[in-house]
C-alpha cells in the first residue's frame, strides 16, 4: 500500500522528472510513516521474506495554467541555504519550493519545483576520475539533453557558452502543452563543470515568456551554487550511512522544534528546524521524509485516503507488508509483534543493519505507528541508530506526541 518512492508532479515540470528518473538516478532509502508515543523496543527478530521489487509509476506531463488561461507565474519565495547531507554541494533555494530527491548511492539527482509547478531547479552530480576537456563536457551535456528531451516537440539546444567560473552553459528549450491545451515554450539553462572527480550539471527551467522577469532571481540562485570536490557521494541517500565520528555514527542532531503544518491541512507535527524535507508525495498520498544533518536519522509521514474501514489486524498486515516491501532486503531486517497504543494506533518496532560511509556497521531502529482516522490511513515512523535510541527517546517522543491528523481535510 505504501511506497517511499513515488512521483507526484502534475505540471510542466513533470516532464523533467520523468526524463531524469529514466536516466538511472537510483531510489532513496525507503522510509516509513505516522502516530503517537514510542515504546521502548525489545529485540525479538522475526525473519521475513524479501518481496519482489515493483515498478514505480511515472506521470504524464500536464502543465498548469492559471484561471486567466495563461501559464501560472513561477513563485520564487525567500531563499534559504540547502546543504546536502554528504557535504558535496550547497545551494540557496526558494523556501516555498518542494524538493524531490531521486539520488542513488553513486549519483545525486535533486529537483526543486515551485508551487505553480512551472519552474524547476535541478542538481545532478556524479563521480568520474577522468579529466574531461571543455568540449568533452559539452558533448556529455548535449548527449544528456538529447537522450532525455530530444523527442519533445520543438526541442533544440544552442552552442555552448563558456562561463567565467570555468563551467559551460547550454541553453535549450522544448514546447510543452498545459492542462488547458495552451502551448508553452520551456527554457532551460544547464551548466556543466568538473571539480576534482565530480561532474556536475546545474539546471534552471522556466517558461520562456517568464524568463526575463525571473532572470535576476534565478541568477541569484545559480551564483550561490558551491561544490566540495573533497566530499564523497558514497552512502548519501541511505539513512544510517551518513556522517561518522570516531569510528562510529555521528550523533543525530535534533535542533529546536517548530510546527510543520502540511499545506493541505491533513496533518501537523513539530519537527527540528535543522532537518531537511524531501517530499515524494503523489496525488492521493502524502509521503514526506525529514532527515537530520548527519543523515543518520529520519522522520517519515505517509498518509493516504481509503474509504475502507480496517480492523486492527488488517492495519497490522498493511504495516508489515509496507515494512517488508521497503526494508525486507536489508541485512538483518526484523520486526517485532505489534503493540496497541493508548491513542488507538498500533506500533511495530523494526530494524536492519546499515553500512556507514567508512564501512562501520550500524543497527538502525525504526518505530512505525499505523492508524486510521476517518478515511485517512496514516503511518508515522522514526528511524535512528539503535545505539543512540535511548539517548534520543525523550526528543523523539516529544516529536511523536505533537503529531495530529485532520480527518476532514483532503489529501491533494
CSV table of C-alpha atoms in Angstrom, one decimal:
chain,number,residue,atom,x,y,z
A,1,UNK,CA,0.0,0.0,0.0
A,2,UNK,CA,2.7,2.5,0.9
A,3,UNK,CA,5.7,3.2,-1.2
A,4,UNK,CA,8.5,5.6,-0.3
A,5,UNK,CA,9.5,6.4,-3.8
A,6,UNK,CA,6.6,7.9,-5.9
A,7,UNK,CA,6.4,10.7,-8.4
A,8,UNK,CA,3.9,13.4,-7.9
A,9,UNK,CA,4.4,16.3,-10.4
A,10,UNK,CA,1.3,17.3,-12.4
A,11,UNK,CA,2.8,20.3,-14.2
A,12,UNK,CA,5.1,21.4,-17.0
A,13,UNK,CA,8.0,20.2,-14.8
A,14,UNK,CA,6.7,16.6,-14.7
A,15,UNK,CA,8.4,16.0,-18.0
A,16,UNK,CA,11.7,16.9,-16.4
A,17,UNK,CA,11.2,14.4,-13.6
A,18,UNK,CA,10.2,11.6,-16.0
A,19,UNK,CA,13.2,12.2,-18.2
A,20,UNK,CA,15.7,12.4,-15.4
A,21,UNK,CA,14.5,9.5,-13.4
A,22,UNK,CA,14.5,7.4,-16.6
A,23,UNK,CA,18.2,8.0,-16.9
A,24,UNK,CA,19.2,6.0,-13.9
A,25,UNK,CA,19.1,8.2,-10.7
A,26,UNK,CA,18.6,5.5,-8.1
A,27,UNK,CA,16.0,5.3,-5.4
A,28,UNK,CA,16.5,6.8,-2.0
A,29,UNK,CA,16.4,4.5,1.0
A,30,UNK,CA,12.8,3.5,1.7
A,31,UNK,CA,11.2,5.1,4.8
A,32,UNK,CA,8.1,4.7,6.8
A,33,UNK,CA,5.3,6.8,8.4
A,34,UNK,CA,2.6,8.2,11.3
A,35,UNK,CA,1.3,8.3,15.1
A,36,UNK,CA,1.9,8.5,19.0
A,37,UNK,CA,4.3,7.9,21.8
A,38,UNK,CA,7.1,5.4,21.1
A,39,UNK,CA,7.5,2.5,23.5
A,40,UNK,CA,11.0,1.1,24.3
A,41,UNK,CA,11.7,-1.7,21.8
A,42,UNK,CA,12.6,-5.3,22.5
A,43,UNK,CA,14.9,-7.5,20.5
A,44,UNK,CA,13.0,-10.4,19.1
A,45,UNK,CA,13.9,-10.8,15.4
A,46,UNK,CA,11.4,-12.2,13.1
A,47,UNK,CA,12.7,-13.5,9.8
A,48,UNK,CA,10.8,-12.2,6.7
A,49,UNK,CA,10.9,-13.0,3.0
A,50,UNK,CA,12.0,-10.0,0.9
A,51,UNK,CA,9.4,-9.3,-1.8
A,52,UNK,CA,10.0,-8.8,-5.5
A,53,UNK,CA,10.6,-5.2,-6.4
A,54,UNK,CA,7.7,-3.3,-8.1
A,55,UNK,CA,8.0,-0.7,-10.8
A,56,UNK,CA,7.5,2.9,-9.9
A,57,UNK,CA,4.7,4.6,-11.9
A,58,UNK,CA,5.7,7.6,-14.0
A,59,UNK,CA,3.4,10.6,-14.6
A,60,UNK,CA,2.4,12.2,-17.9
A,61,UNK,CA,3.4,15.8,-18.3
A,62,UNK,CA,0.3,18.1,-17.6
A,63,UNK,CA,1.4,21.7,-17.3
A,64,UNK,CA,-0.5,24.1,-15.1
A,65,UNK,CA,-2.3,27.2,-16.4
A,66,UNK,CA,-3.9,29.9,-14.4
A,67,UNK,CA,-7.6,30.8,-14.4
A,68,UNK,CA,-6.8,33.6,-16.9
A,69,UNK,CA,-5.8,31.0,-19.5
A,70,UNK,CA,-2.1,31.9,-19.2
A,71,UNK,CA,0.6,29.9,-17.5
A,72,UNK,CA,0.6,30.4,-13.8
A,73,UNK,CA,3.5,32.6,-12.7
A,74,UNK,CA,6.6,30.9,-11.2
A,75,UNK,CA,6.6,31.8,-7.5
A,76,UNK,CA,10.1,32.4,-6.1
A,77,UNK,CA,10.0,32.9,-2.3
A,78,UNK,CA,12.7,34.0,0.1
A,79,UNK,CA,16.0,32.0,-0.4
A,80,UNK,CA,17.4,29.6,2.2
A,81,UNK,CA,20.7,27.6,2.0
A,82,UNK,CA,20.3,23.9,1.3
A,83,UNK,CA,23.4,21.8,2.3
A,84,UNK,CA,23.4,18.3,1.0
A,85,UNK,CA,23.9,15.7,3.8
A,86,UNK,CA,27.0,14.4,2.0
A,87,UNK,CA,28.6,17.9,2.0
A,88,UNK,CA,29.1,17.6,-1.8
A,89,UNK,CA,27.2,20.8,-2.6
A,90,UNK,CA,25.2,23.7,-1.2
A,91,UNK,CA,22.7,26.0,-3.0
A,92,UNK,CA,20.3,28.7,-2.0
A,93,UNK,CA,16.8,27.7,-3.0
A,94,UNK,CA,13.4,29.3,-2.5
A,95,UNK,CA,11.9,28.3,0.8
A,96,UNK,CA,8.5,27.7,-0.8
A,97,UNK,CA,9.8,25.2,-3.4
A,98,UNK,CA,9.4,21.4,-2.9
A,99,UNK,CA,12.3,19.0,-3.1
A,100,UNK,CA,12.3,15.6,-4.6
A,101,UNK,CA,15.5,13.5,-4.1
A,102,UNK,CA,15.9,10.8,-6.7
A,103,UNK,CA,19.5,10.1,-5.9
A,104,UNK,CA,21.3,6.8,-5.9
A,105,UNK,CA,24.5,5.8,-3.9
A,106,UNK,CA,26.7,6.9,-6.8
A,107,UNK,CA,24.7,9.8,-8.2
A,108,UNK,CA,23.0,12.8,-6.8
A,109,UNK,CA,19.7,13.9,-8.5
A,110,UNK,CA,17.7,16.5,-6.7
A,111,UNK,CA,14.8,18.5,-8.2
A,112,UNK,CA,13.1,21.5,-6.6
A,113,UNK,CA,9.8,22.7,-8.1
A,114,UNK,CA,7.9,25.9,-7.4
A,115,UNK,CA,4.3,26.0,-6.1
A,116,UNK,CA,2.9,26.6,-9.6
A,117,UNK,CA,4.6,23.5,-10.9
A,118,UNK,CA,6.0,25.6,-13.8
A,119,UNK,CA,9.6,26.2,-12.6
A,120,UNK,CA,12.4,23.9,-11.5
A,121,UNK,CA,16.0,23.7,-10.3
A,122,UNK,CA,17.9,20.5,-10.8
A,123,UNK,CA,21.3,19.4,-9.4
A,124,UNK,CA,22.9,16.3,-10.9
A,125,UNK,CA,26.3,15.2,-9.6
A,126,UNK,CA,28.3,12.0,-10.2
A,127,UNK,CA,31.9,11.0,-9.8
A,128,UNK,CA,34.4,10.2,-12.6
A,129,UNK,CA,38.1,10.0,-12.1
A,130,UNK,CA,38.9,11.0,-15.7
A,131,UNK,CA,39.8,14.6,-16.6
A,132,UNK,CA,37.4,16.0,-19.3
A,133,UNK,CA,38.1,18.8,-21.7
A,134,UNK,CA,35.6,21.6,-22.2
A,135,UNK,CA,34.5,20.0,-25.4
A,136,UNK,CA,34.0,16.6,-23.8
A,137,UNK,CA,31.9,18.2,-21.0
A,138,UNK,CA,29.8,19.9,-23.6
A,139,UNK,CA,29.4,16.7,-25.5
A,140,UNK,CA,28.4,14.9,-22.3
A,141,UNK,CA,25.8,17.6,-21.5
A,142,UNK,CA,24.4,17.6,-25.1
A,143,UNK,CA,24.0,13.9,-25.0
A,144,UNK,CA,22.3,14.2,-21.6
A,145,UNK,CA,19.8,16.7,-23.1
A,146,UNK,CA,19.2,14.8,-26.3
A,147,UNK,CA,18.6,11.5,-24.5
A,148,UNK,CA,16.1,13.0,-22.2
A,149,UNK,CA,14.4,15.7,-24.2
A,150,UNK,CA,15.2,15.0,-27.8
A,151,UNK,CA,11.8,13.5,-28.6
A,152,UNK,CA,9.9,16.5,-27.2
A,153,UNK,CA,8.2,18.9,-29.6
A,154,UNK,CA,10.5,21.6,-31.0
A,155,UNK,CA,13.4,20.5,-28.8
A,156,UNK,CA,16.6,22.4,-29.6
A,157,UNK,CA,19.8,23.5,-27.9
A,158,UNK,CA,22.2,26.3,-28.6
A,159,UNK,CA,26.0,26.5,-28.9
A,160,UNK,CA,27.8,26.3,-25.6
A,161,UNK,CA,28.8,29.5,-23.8
A,162,UNK,CA,32.0,29.3,-21.6
A,163,UNK,CA,31.4,30.9,-18.2
A,164,UNK,CA,33.8,33.0,-16.1
A,165,UNK,CA,33.9,30.3,-13.4
A,166,UNK,CA,35.0,27.6,-15.8
A,167,UNK,CA,31.6,26.0,-16.4
A,168,UNK,CA,29.9,25.6,-19.8
A,169,UNK,CA,26.4,26.8,-20.3
A,170,UNK,CA,24.0,25.3,-22.8
A,171,UNK,CA,20.6,26.9,-23.4
A,172,UNK,CA,17.9,24.6,-24.6
A,173,UNK,CA,14.1,24.5,-25.0
A,174,UNK,CA,11.1,22.5,-26.0
A,175,UNK,CA,7.3,23.0,-26.3
A,176,UNK,CA,5.0,21.7,-23.6
A,177,UNK,CA,1.2,21.6,-23.6
A,178,UNK,CA,-0.5,22.9,-20.5
A,179,UNK,CA,-3.6,21.3,-18.9
A,180,UNK,CA,-5.9,23.6,-20.8
A,181,UNK,CA,-4.1,22.8,-24.1
A,182,UNK,CA,-2.1,26.1,-24.1
A,183,UNK,CA,1.3,25.6,-25.8
A,184,UNK,CA,4.2,26.8,-23.7
A,185,UNK,CA,7.9,27.1,-24.6
A,186,UNK,CA,10.0,25.9,-21.7
A,187,UNK,CA,13.5,27.4,-21.5
A,188,UNK,CA,16.4,25.5,-19.8
A,189,UNK,CA,19.8,26.8,-18.7
A,190,UNK,CA,22.2,23.9,-17.9
A,191,UNK,CA,25.7,24.5,-16.6
A,192,UNK,CA,28.2,21.6,-16.6
A,193,UNK,CA,31.5,21.6,-14.8
A,194,UNK,CA,34.1,19.3,-13.4
A,195,UNK,CA,35.5,19.9,-9.9
A,196,UNK,CA,38.1,17.2,-9.0
A,197,UNK,CA,36.3,13.9,-9.6
A,198,UNK,CA,32.9,15.5,-9.6
A,199,UNK,CA,30.9,16.1,-12.8
A,200,UNK,CA,28.1,18.5,-12.1
A,201,UNK,CA,25.0,19.7,-14.0
A,202,UNK,CA,23.0,22.6,-12.6
A,203,UNK,CA,19.8,23.4,-14.4
A,204,UNK,CA,17.1,26.0,-14.2
A,205,UNK,CA,13.9,25.5,-16.2
A,206,UNK,CA,11.1,28.2,-16.5
A,207,UNK,CA,8.6,29.2,-19.1
A,208,UNK,CA,10.3,31.2,-21.9
A,209,UNK,CA,7.8,34.0,-21.6
A,210,UNK,CA,8.7,34.5,-17.9
A,211,UNK,CA,12.5,34.2,-18.3
A,212,UNK,CA,13.4,37.9,-18.3
A,213,UNK,CA,11.1,38.6,-15.4
A,214,UNK,CA,12.7,35.8,-13.4
A,215,UNK,CA,16.3,36.3,-14.5
A,216,UNK,CA,17.5,38.4,-11.6
A,217,UNK,CA,16.2,35.8,-9.1
A,218,UNK,CA,17.4,32.8,-11.0
A,219,UNK,CA,20.9,34.3,-11.5
A,220,UNK,CA,21.0,34.9,-7.7
A,221,UNK,CA,20.2,31.3,-7.1
A,222,UNK,CA,22.8,30.0,-9.6
A,223,UNK,CA,25.5,32.1,-8.2
A,224,UNK,CA,25.2,30.5,-4.7
A,225,UNK,CA,26.0,27.1,-6.0
A,226,UNK,CA,29.1,25.6,-4.5
A,227,UNK,CA,30.7,22.1,-4.9
A,228,UNK,CA,33.1,20.5,-2.4
A,229,UNK,CA,35.3,18.2,-4.5
A,230,UNK,CA,36.7,16.5,-1.4
A,231,UNK,CA,33.4,15.2,-0.2
A,232,UNK,CA,32.1,11.8,-1.1
A,233,UNK,CA,28.8,10.8,-2.7
A,234,UNK,CA,29.0,7.3,-1.1
A,235,UNK,CA,26.0,6.4,1.0
A,236,UNK,CA,24.5,9.8,0.9
A,237,UNK,CA,21.0,8.5,0.2
A,238,UNK,CA,20.8,5.8,2.9
A,239,UNK,CA,19.7,6.6,6.4
A,240,UNK,CA,22.4,5.4,8.8
A,241,UNK,CA,25.1,5.5,6.2
A,242,UNK,CA,25.9,9.2,6.6
A,243,UNK,CA,28.4,11.1,8.8
A,244,UNK,CA,30.6,9.1,11.1
A,245,UNK,CA,32.7,10.3,14.1
A,246,UNK,CA,35.4,8.5,15.9
A,247,UNK,CA,34.8,5.2,14.1
A,248,UNK,CA,31.0,5.2,14.9
A,249,UNK,CA,28.0,7.0,13.7
A,250,UNK,CA,27.9,10.7,14.3
A,251,UNK,CA,25.3,11.8,17.0
A,252,UNK,CA,21.9,12.6,15.5
A,253,UNK,CA,21.3,16.3,15.6
A,254,UNK,CA,17.8,17.3,16.8
A,255,UNK,CA,17.5,21.1,16.8
A,256,UNK,CA,14.8,23.3,18.1
A,257,UNK,CA,11.3,22.1,17.2
A,258,UNK,CA,8.9,24.1,15.0
A,259,UNK,CA,5.4,23.2,14.0
A,260,UNK,CA,5.1,22.0,10.4
A,261,UNK,CA,1.5,22.0,9.0
A,262,UNK,CA,1.0,20.5,5.6
A,263,UNK,CA,-0.5,22.9,3.1
A,264,UNK,CA,-3.5,20.6,2.7
A,265,UNK,CA,-4.2,20.8,6.4
A,266,UNK,CA,-4.2,17.0,6.6
A,267,UNK,CA,-1.5,16.8,9.4
A,268,UNK,CA,0.8,18.8,11.6
A,269,UNK,CA,3.8,17.8,13.6
A,270,UNK,CA,6.6,19.6,15.4
A,271,UNK,CA,10.0,19.0,13.7
A,272,UNK,CA,13.6,20.0,14.2
A,273,UNK,CA,14.3,23.2,12.3
A,274,UNK,CA,17.7,21.8,11.2
A,275,UNK,CA,16.3,18.8,9.4
A,276,UNK,CA,15.8,18.6,5.6
A,277,UNK,CA,12.5,17.7,4.0
A,278,UNK,CA,12.1,15.5,0.9
A,279,UNK,CA,8.6,15.4,-0.4
A,280,UNK,CA,7.8,12.3,-2.5
A,281,UNK,CA,4.0,12.8,-2.4
A,282,UNK,CA,1.7,11.9,-5.3
A,283,UNK,CA,-2.0,12.6,-5.9
A,284,UNK,CA,-4.0,11.0,-3.2
A,285,UNK,CA,-1.0,10.1,-0.9
A,286,UNK,CA,1.4,12.3,1.1
A,287,UNK,CA,4.9,10.9,1.5
A,288,UNK,CA,7.3,13.3,3.4
A,289,UNK,CA,10.7,12.4,4.8
A,290,UNK,CA,12.8,14.6,7.1
A,291,UNK,CA,16.5,13.7,7.7
A,292,UNK,CA,18.9,15.2,10.2
A,293,UNK,CA,22.1,16.9,9.2
A,294,UNK,CA,24.2,13.8,9.8
A,295,UNK,CA,21.9,11.7,7.5
A,296,UNK,CA,21.7,9.2,10.3
A,297,UNK,CA,18.1,9.6,11.3
A,298,UNK,CA,14.7,10.2,9.7
A,299,UNK,CA,11.1,11.0,10.4
A,300,UNK,CA,8.5,9.9,7.8
A,301,UNK,CA,4.9,10.7,7.4
A,302,UNK,CA,2.8,8.7,4.9
A,303,UNK,CA,-1.0,9.5,4.7
A,304,UNK,CA,-3.4,8.3,2.1
A,305,UNK,CA,-7.2,8.3,1.6
A,306,UNK,CA,-9.0,5.0,1.8
A,307,UNK,CA,-12.8,4.7,2.5
A,308,UNK,CA,-12.5,1.0,3.6
A,309,UNK,CA,-12.8,0.6,7.4
A,310,UNK,CA,-9.9,-1.7,8.6
A,311,UNK,CA,-9.7,-3.8,11.7
A,312,UNK,CA,-6.6,-3.6,13.8
A,313,UNK,CA,-5.4,-6.9,12.4
A,314,UNK,CA,-5.8,-5.6,8.9
A,315,UNK,CA,-3.9,-2.4,9.7
A,316,UNK,CA,-1.1,-4.5,11.2
A,317,UNK,CA,-1.0,-6.6,8.0
A,318,UNK,CA,-0.7,-3.4,5.9
A,319,UNK,CA,2.1,-2.1,8.0
A,320,UNK,CA,4.0,-5.4,8.0
A,321,UNK,CA,3.6,-5.5,4.2
A,322,UNK,CA,4.9,-2.0,3.9
A,323,UNK,CA,8.0,-2.7,6.0
A,324,UNK,CA,8.7,-6.0,4.2
A,325,UNK,CA,8.4,-4.3,0.8
A,326,UNK,CA,10.5,-1.3,1.8
A,327,UNK,CA,13.2,-2.9,4.0
A,328,UNK,CA,12.9,-6.7,3.7
A,329,UNK,CA,16.1,-6.9,1.6
A,330,UNK,CA,18.2,-5.0,4.1
A,331,UNK,CA,20.8,-7.0,6.1
A,332,UNK,CA,19.4,-8.4,9.4
A,333,UNK,CA,16.0,-6.9,8.8
A,334,UNK,CA,13.5,-7.8,11.5
A,335,UNK,CA,10.2,-6.6,13.0
A,336,UNK,CA,8.5,-7.3,16.3
A,337,UNK,CA,5.0,-8.1,17.4
A,338,UNK,CA,2.5,-5.2,17.2
A,339,UNK,CA,1.8,-3.1,20.3
A,340,UNK,CA,-1.5,-1.3,20.6
A,341,UNK,CA,-1.2,2.3,21.8
A,342,UNK,CA,-3.4,4.4,24.1
A,343,UNK,CA,-4.5,6.7,21.2
A,344,UNK,CA,-5.7,3.8,19.1
A,345,UNK,CA,-2.7,3.5,16.8
A,346,UNK,CA,-0.6,0.4,16.6
A,347,UNK,CA,3.2,0.4,16.9
A,348,UNK,CA,5.7,-2.0,15.3
A,349,UNK,CA,9.4,-1.9,16.2
A,350,UNK,CA,11.7,-3.0,13.4
A,351,UNK,CA,15.3,-2.6,12.3
A,352,UNK,CA,18.1,-3.6,10.0
A,353,UNK,CA,21.9,-3.2,9.7
A,354,UNK,CA,23.3,-0.3,7.6
A,355,UNK,CA,26.9,0.3,6.4
A,356,UNK,CA,28.2,3.8,7.0
A,357,UNK,CA,30.4,5.7,4.7
A,358,UNK,CA,33.5,4.5,6.5
A,359,UNK,CA,32.3,0.8,6.4
A,360,UNK,CA,31.2,0.9,10.0
A,361,UNK,CA,28.2,-1.4,10.6
A,362,UNK,CA,25.3,0.3,12.4
A,363,UNK,CA,22.0,-1.2,13.6
A,364,UNK,CA,19.1,1.1,12.7
A,365,UNK,CA,16.0,1.0,14.8
A,366,UNK,CA,12.5,2.0,13.5
A,367,UNK,CA,9.3,2.8,15.3
A,368,UNK,CA,6.3,2.8,13.0
A,369,UNK,CA,2.8,3.7,14.1
A,370,UNK,CA,-0.2,2.9,11.9
A,371,UNK,CA,-3.7,4.3,12.5
A,372,UNK,CA,-7.0,5.1,10.6
A,373,UNK,CA,-8.7,8.4,11.2
A,374,UNK,CA,-11.9,8.7,9.1
A,375,UNK,CA,-10.9,7.9,5.6
A,376,UNK,CA,-7.2,8.5,6.3
A,377,UNK,CA,-4.8,5.6,6.7
A,378,UNK,CA,-1.5,7.0,8.2
A,379,UNK,CA,1.9,5.8,9.2
A,380,UNK,CA,4.4,7.8,11.3
A,381,UNK,CA,7.9,6.5,11.5
A,382,UNK,CA,11.1,7.5,13.4
A,383,UNK,CA,14.3,5.9,12.4
A,384,UNK,CA,17.5,6.3,14.4
A,385,UNK,CA,20.7,4.4,15.2
A,386,UNK,CA,19.9,1.7,17.8
A,387,UNK,CA,22.9,2.7,19.9
A,388,UNK,CA,21.5,6.2,20.1
A,389,UNK,CA,17.9,5.3,20.7
A,390,UNK,CA,17.8,5.6,24.5
A,391,UNK,CA,19.7,9.0,24.4
A,392,UNK,CA,17.2,10.3,21.8
A,393,UNK,CA,13.9,8.8,23.1
A,394,UNK,CA,12.8,11.9,25.1
A,395,UNK,CA,13.2,14.1,22.0
A,396,UNK,CA,11.7,11.6,19.5
A,397,UNK,CA,8.7,11.1,21.9
A,398,UNK,CA,8.3,14.9,22.1
A,399,UNK,CA,8.1,14.9,18.3
A,400,UNK,CA,5.8,11.9,18.0
A,401,UNK,CA,3.3,13.3,20.6
A,402,UNK,CA,2.8,16.5,18.6
A,403,UNK,CA,1.5,14.6,15.5
A,404,UNK,CA,-2.1,15.4,14.6
A,405,UNK,CA,-4.3,14.3,11.7
A,406,UNK,CA,-7.3,16.2,10.5
A,407,UNK,CA,-9.7,13.5,9.1
A,408,UNK,CA,-11.8,16.3,7.5
A,409,UNK,CA,-9.0,17.7,5.3
A,410,UNK,CA,-8.4,16.2,1.9
A,411,UNK,CA,-5.2,14.7,0.6
A,412,UNK,CA,-4.4,16.6,-2.6
